[in-house]
XYZ file of C-alpha atoms in Angstrom:
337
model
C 81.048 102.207 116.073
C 83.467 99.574 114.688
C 81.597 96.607 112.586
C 80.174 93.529 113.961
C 82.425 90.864 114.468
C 80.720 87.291 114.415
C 81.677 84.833 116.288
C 80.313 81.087 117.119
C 78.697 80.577 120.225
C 80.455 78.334 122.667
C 80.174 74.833 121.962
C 78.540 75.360 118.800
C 81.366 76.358 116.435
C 80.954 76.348 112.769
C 83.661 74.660 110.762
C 84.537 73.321 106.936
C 83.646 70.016 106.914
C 85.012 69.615 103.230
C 86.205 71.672 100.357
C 86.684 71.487 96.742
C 87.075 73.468 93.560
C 86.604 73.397 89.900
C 88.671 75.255 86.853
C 87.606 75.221 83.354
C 89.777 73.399 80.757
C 90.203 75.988 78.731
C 93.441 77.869 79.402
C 93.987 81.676 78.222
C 97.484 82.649 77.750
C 98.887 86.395 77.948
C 99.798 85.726 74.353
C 95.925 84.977 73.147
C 95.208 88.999 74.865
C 98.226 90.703 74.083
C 97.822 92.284 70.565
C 93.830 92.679 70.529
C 94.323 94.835 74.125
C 97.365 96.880 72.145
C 99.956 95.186 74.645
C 103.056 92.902 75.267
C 102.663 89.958 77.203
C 105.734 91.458 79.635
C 103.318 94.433 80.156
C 100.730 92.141 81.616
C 103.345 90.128 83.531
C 105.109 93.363 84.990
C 101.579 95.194 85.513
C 99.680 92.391 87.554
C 102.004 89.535 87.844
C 99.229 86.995 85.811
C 100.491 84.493 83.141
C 97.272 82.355 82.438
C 93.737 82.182 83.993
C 90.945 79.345 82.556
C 87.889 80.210 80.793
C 84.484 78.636 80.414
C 83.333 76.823 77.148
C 80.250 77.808 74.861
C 78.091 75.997 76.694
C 79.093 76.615 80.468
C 77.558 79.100 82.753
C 78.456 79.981 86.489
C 75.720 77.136 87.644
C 78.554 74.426 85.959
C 81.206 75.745 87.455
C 79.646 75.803 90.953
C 78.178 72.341 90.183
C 81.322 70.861 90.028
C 83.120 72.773 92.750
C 80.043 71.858 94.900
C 80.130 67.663 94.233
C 84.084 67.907 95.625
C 82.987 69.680 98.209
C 80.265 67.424 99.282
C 82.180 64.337 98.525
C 85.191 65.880 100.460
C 82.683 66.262 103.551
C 81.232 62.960 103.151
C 78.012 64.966 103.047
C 74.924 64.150 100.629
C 72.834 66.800 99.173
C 69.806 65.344 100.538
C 71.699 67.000 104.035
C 71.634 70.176 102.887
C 70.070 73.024 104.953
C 71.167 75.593 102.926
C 72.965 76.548 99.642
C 74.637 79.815 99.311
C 76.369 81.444 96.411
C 78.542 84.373 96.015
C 78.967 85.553 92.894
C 78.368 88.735 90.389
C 78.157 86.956 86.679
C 74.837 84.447 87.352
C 73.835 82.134 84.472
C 70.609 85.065 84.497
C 68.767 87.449 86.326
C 66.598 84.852 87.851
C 66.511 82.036 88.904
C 69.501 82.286 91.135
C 73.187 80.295 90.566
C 72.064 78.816 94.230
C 68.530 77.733 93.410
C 70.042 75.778 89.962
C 73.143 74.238 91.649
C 70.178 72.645 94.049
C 68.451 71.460 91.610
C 71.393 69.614 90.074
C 72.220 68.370 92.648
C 68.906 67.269 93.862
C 68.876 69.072 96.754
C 65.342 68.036 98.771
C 62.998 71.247 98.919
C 63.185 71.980 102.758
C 66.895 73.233 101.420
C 67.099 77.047 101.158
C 68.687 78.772 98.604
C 70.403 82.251 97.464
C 72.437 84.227 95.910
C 74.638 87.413 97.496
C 76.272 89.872 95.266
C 79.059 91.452 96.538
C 81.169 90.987 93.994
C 84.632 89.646 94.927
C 84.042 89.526 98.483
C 81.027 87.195 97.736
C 82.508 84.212 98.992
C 83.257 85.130 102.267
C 80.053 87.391 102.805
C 78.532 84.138 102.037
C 80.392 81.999 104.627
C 79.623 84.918 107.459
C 75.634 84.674 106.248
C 75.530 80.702 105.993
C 77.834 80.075 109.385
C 75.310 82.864 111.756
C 72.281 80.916 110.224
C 73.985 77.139 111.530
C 74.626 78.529 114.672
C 70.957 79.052 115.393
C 69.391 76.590 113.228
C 71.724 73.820 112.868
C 72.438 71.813 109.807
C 74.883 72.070 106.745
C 75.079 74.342 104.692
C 77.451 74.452 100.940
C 78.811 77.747 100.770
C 80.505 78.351 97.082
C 82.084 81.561 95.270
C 81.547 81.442 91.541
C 81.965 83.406 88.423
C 82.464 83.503 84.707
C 83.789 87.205 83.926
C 85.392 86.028 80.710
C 82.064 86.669 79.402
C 82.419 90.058 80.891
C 85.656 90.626 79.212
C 86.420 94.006 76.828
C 89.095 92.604 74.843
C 90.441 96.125 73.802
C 90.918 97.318 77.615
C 93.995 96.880 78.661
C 93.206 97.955 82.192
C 91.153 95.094 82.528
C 91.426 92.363 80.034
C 94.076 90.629 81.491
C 92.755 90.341 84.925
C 89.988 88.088 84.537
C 89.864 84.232 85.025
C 86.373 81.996 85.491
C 86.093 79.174 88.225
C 84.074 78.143 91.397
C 85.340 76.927 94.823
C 83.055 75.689 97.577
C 82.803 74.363 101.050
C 80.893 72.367 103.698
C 80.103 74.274 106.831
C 79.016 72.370 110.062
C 79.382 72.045 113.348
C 82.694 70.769 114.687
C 83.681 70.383 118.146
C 87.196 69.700 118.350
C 88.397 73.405 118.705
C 88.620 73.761 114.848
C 86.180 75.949 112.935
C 85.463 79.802 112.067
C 86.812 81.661 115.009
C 85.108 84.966 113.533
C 83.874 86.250 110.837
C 83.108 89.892 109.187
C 81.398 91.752 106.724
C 81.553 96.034 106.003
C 81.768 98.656 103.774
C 83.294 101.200 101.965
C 80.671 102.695 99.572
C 81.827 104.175 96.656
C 80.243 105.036 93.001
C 79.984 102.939 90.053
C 82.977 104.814 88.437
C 85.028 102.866 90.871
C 84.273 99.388 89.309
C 81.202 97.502 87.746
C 79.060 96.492 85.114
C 77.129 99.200 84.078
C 74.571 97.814 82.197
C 72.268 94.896 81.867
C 70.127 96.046 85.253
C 66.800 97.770 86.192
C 68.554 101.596 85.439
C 70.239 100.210 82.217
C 68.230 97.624 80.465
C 70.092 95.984 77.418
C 69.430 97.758 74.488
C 71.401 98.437 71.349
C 72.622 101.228 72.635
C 74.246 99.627 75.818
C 75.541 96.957 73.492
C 76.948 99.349 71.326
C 78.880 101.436 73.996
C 79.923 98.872 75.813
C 78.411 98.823 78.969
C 77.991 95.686 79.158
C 81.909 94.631 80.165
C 83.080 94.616 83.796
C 84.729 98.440 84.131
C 87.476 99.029 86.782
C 89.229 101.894 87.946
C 92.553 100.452 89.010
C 94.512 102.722 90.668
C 91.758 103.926 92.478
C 90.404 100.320 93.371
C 94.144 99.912 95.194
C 94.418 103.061 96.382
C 90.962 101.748 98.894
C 92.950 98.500 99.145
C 95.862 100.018 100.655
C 94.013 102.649 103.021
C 91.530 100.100 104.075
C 92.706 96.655 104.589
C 95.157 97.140 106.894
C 93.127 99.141 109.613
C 90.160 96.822 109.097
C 92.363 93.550 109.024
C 94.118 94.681 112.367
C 90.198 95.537 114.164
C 88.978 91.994 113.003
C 92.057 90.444 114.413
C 92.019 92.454 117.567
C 87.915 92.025 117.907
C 88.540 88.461 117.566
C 91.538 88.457 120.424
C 93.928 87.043 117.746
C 97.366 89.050 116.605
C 98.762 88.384 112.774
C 101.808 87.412 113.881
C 99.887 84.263 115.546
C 97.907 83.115 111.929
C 99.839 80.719 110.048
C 98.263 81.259 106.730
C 97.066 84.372 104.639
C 94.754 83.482 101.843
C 93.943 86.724 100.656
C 91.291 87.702 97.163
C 93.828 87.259 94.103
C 92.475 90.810 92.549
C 96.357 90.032 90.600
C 99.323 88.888 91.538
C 101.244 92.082 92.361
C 97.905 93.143 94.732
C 98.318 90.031 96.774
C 102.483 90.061 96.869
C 102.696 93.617 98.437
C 100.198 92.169 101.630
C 102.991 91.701 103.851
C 104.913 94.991 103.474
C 100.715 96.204 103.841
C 100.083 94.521 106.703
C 103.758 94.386 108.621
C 103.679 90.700 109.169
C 106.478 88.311 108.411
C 105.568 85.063 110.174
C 101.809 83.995 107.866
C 102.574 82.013 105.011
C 100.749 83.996 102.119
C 99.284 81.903 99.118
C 98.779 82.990 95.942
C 96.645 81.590 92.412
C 96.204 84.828 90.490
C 99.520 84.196 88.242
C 98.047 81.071 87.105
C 94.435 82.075 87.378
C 94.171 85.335 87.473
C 91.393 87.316 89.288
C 87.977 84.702 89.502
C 86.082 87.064 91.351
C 83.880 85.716 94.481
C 85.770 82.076 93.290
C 89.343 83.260 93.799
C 89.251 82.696 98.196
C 87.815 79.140 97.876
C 89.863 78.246 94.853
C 93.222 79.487 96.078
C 92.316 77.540 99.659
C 91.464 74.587 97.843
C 94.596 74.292 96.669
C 96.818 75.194 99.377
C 95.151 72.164 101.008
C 94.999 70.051 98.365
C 99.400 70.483 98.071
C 99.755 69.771 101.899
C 100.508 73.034 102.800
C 97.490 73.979 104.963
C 97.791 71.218 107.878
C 95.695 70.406 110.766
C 95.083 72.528 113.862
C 96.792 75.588 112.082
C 94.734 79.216 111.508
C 93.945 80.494 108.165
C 93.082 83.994 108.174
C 91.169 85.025 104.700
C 90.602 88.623 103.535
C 88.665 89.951 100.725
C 87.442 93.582 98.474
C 85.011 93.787 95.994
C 83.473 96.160 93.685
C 81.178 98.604 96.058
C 83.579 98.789 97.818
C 82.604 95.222 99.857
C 84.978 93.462 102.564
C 85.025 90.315 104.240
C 87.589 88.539 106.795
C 87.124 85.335 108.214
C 89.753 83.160 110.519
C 89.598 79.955 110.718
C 91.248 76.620 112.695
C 91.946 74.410 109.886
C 91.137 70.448 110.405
């Protein structure tokens, strides 16, 4: 049985109402990992195509970042908190175990307490699990709802692995879903699964089976772990098949979508997407050279600025794909206004 595909209901179509996005000031060059990770910066450049990605200050935690994402967004949608039906966050590096990123971006923002709030983990495809999640609940309950991707895995960062150092940038990106009625709006959305185990990609410890100790400090466990090659190995078996049944379930072809805004895992995973997916006509867009890979952040962020440079434009379809650690996918398509 082939995954759920959600789709409005007639004359109730979800839509972005506004977007925005937020990058901390703090740039990291490939020169700042290079020697610590036992590398040149052309070995970072010619292994995943990144030359910079931001990082948060002492004092910032996911919540900031998705703080400041969320007030563009809001202001973008001409929407005040006090509107708010529901806040949603995808992300994998929260300020803490509990409360969640979603339940202290409401209270900065003031949010009144009839707004709901959450958290979903799944990891890199966060964002748009959270946009399928937040757009089924509008359907049926009506509303707004800010939807944001955030994380902060510099914090999660092993200096010394070269694998991974490189890959990771911090930022947040969030939008304003409501009802539209002018034919723009989600078209469809999906969430599935490839499980796989924690070798694949994780943090090990820091959980209920792996409490911090010394120990876990002391091996390590506490820095995000990924296998690579194995990680794009699932990427290329995967996405294409599952890409093609969204598109088909949703009576849409890829040579119709104008846009491809695809999770920046690095730059050379998003570049070989065309030659992946045999399509010539999208327009793909890209952030991970100058941002590297910001986790549940990187859909919304990369979006944000597409839009933001003109080169999203009214009435044309954005079709957004996404993998995370577990293995987790998500696909949305969307009519942009």
């Amino acid at each position: 049985m082939s995954p759920t595909t959600t789709s409005a209901p007639s004359g109730s179509r979800i839509g972005v109402l506004g977007i925005g996005s937020y990058l901390p000031s703090q740039v990291i060059t490939n020169d700042m990992l290079a020697d610590r990770a036992g590398v040149t910066e052309e070995w970072i450049v010619r292994k995943t195509g990144i030359v910079a990605r931001r990082a948060v200050k002492p004092d910032e935690a996911t919540s900031d970042l998705a703080v400041y994402a969320a007030r563009a967004a809001l202001e973008d949608a001409g929407i005040s908190p006090s509107q708010l039906s529901l806040v949603v966050v995808g992300t994998a590096t929260p300020d803490m175990a509990g409360p969640s990123v979603a339940s202290l971006t409401a209270l900065a923002l003031e949010c009144p307490t009839t707004t709901g709030t959450f958290d979903i983990q799944a990891a890199c495809a966060g964002f748009l699990t959270a946009v399928d999640m937040a757009s089924t609940y509008l359907s049926v309950r009506g509303g707004y709802a800010l939807v944001i991707g955030a994380d902060t895995y510099s914090r999660f960062r092993n200096h010394e692995d070269r694998r991974t150092t490189a890959l990771w940038g911090d930022g947040a990106g969030a939008v304003v879903l409501g009802p539209v009625d002018d034919g723009s709006g989600l078209l469809a959305t999906r969430i599935t699964s490839f499980p796989v185990d924690t070798e694949v990609g994780g943090i090990p410890a820091g959980g209920s089976r792996l409490p911090a100790s010394h120990e876990t400090v002391d091996a390590g466990l506490h820095f995000v772990r990924m296998n690579g090659r194995r990680i794009m190995e699932i990427f290329q078996e995967h996405i294409p098949p599952m890409t093609k049944a969204f598109l088909d379930d949703a009576g849409q072809d890829l040579e119709d979508v104008d846009h491809v805004v695809p999770h920046q895992g690095n730059q050379r995973m998003v570049e070989s997407l065309p030659e992946l997916l045999g399509f010539t006509r999208p327009r793909l867009h890209a952030s991970a050279h100058d941002f590297g890979n910001t986790g549940s952040a990187s859909i919304p962020v990369t979006l944000d600025r597409a839009v933001r440079q003109g080169r999203i434009r009214s009435g044309e379809s954005v079709l957004m794909v996404s993998i995370g650690a577990g293995m987790t996918f998500g696909f949305a398509l969307l009519r942009w206004k």
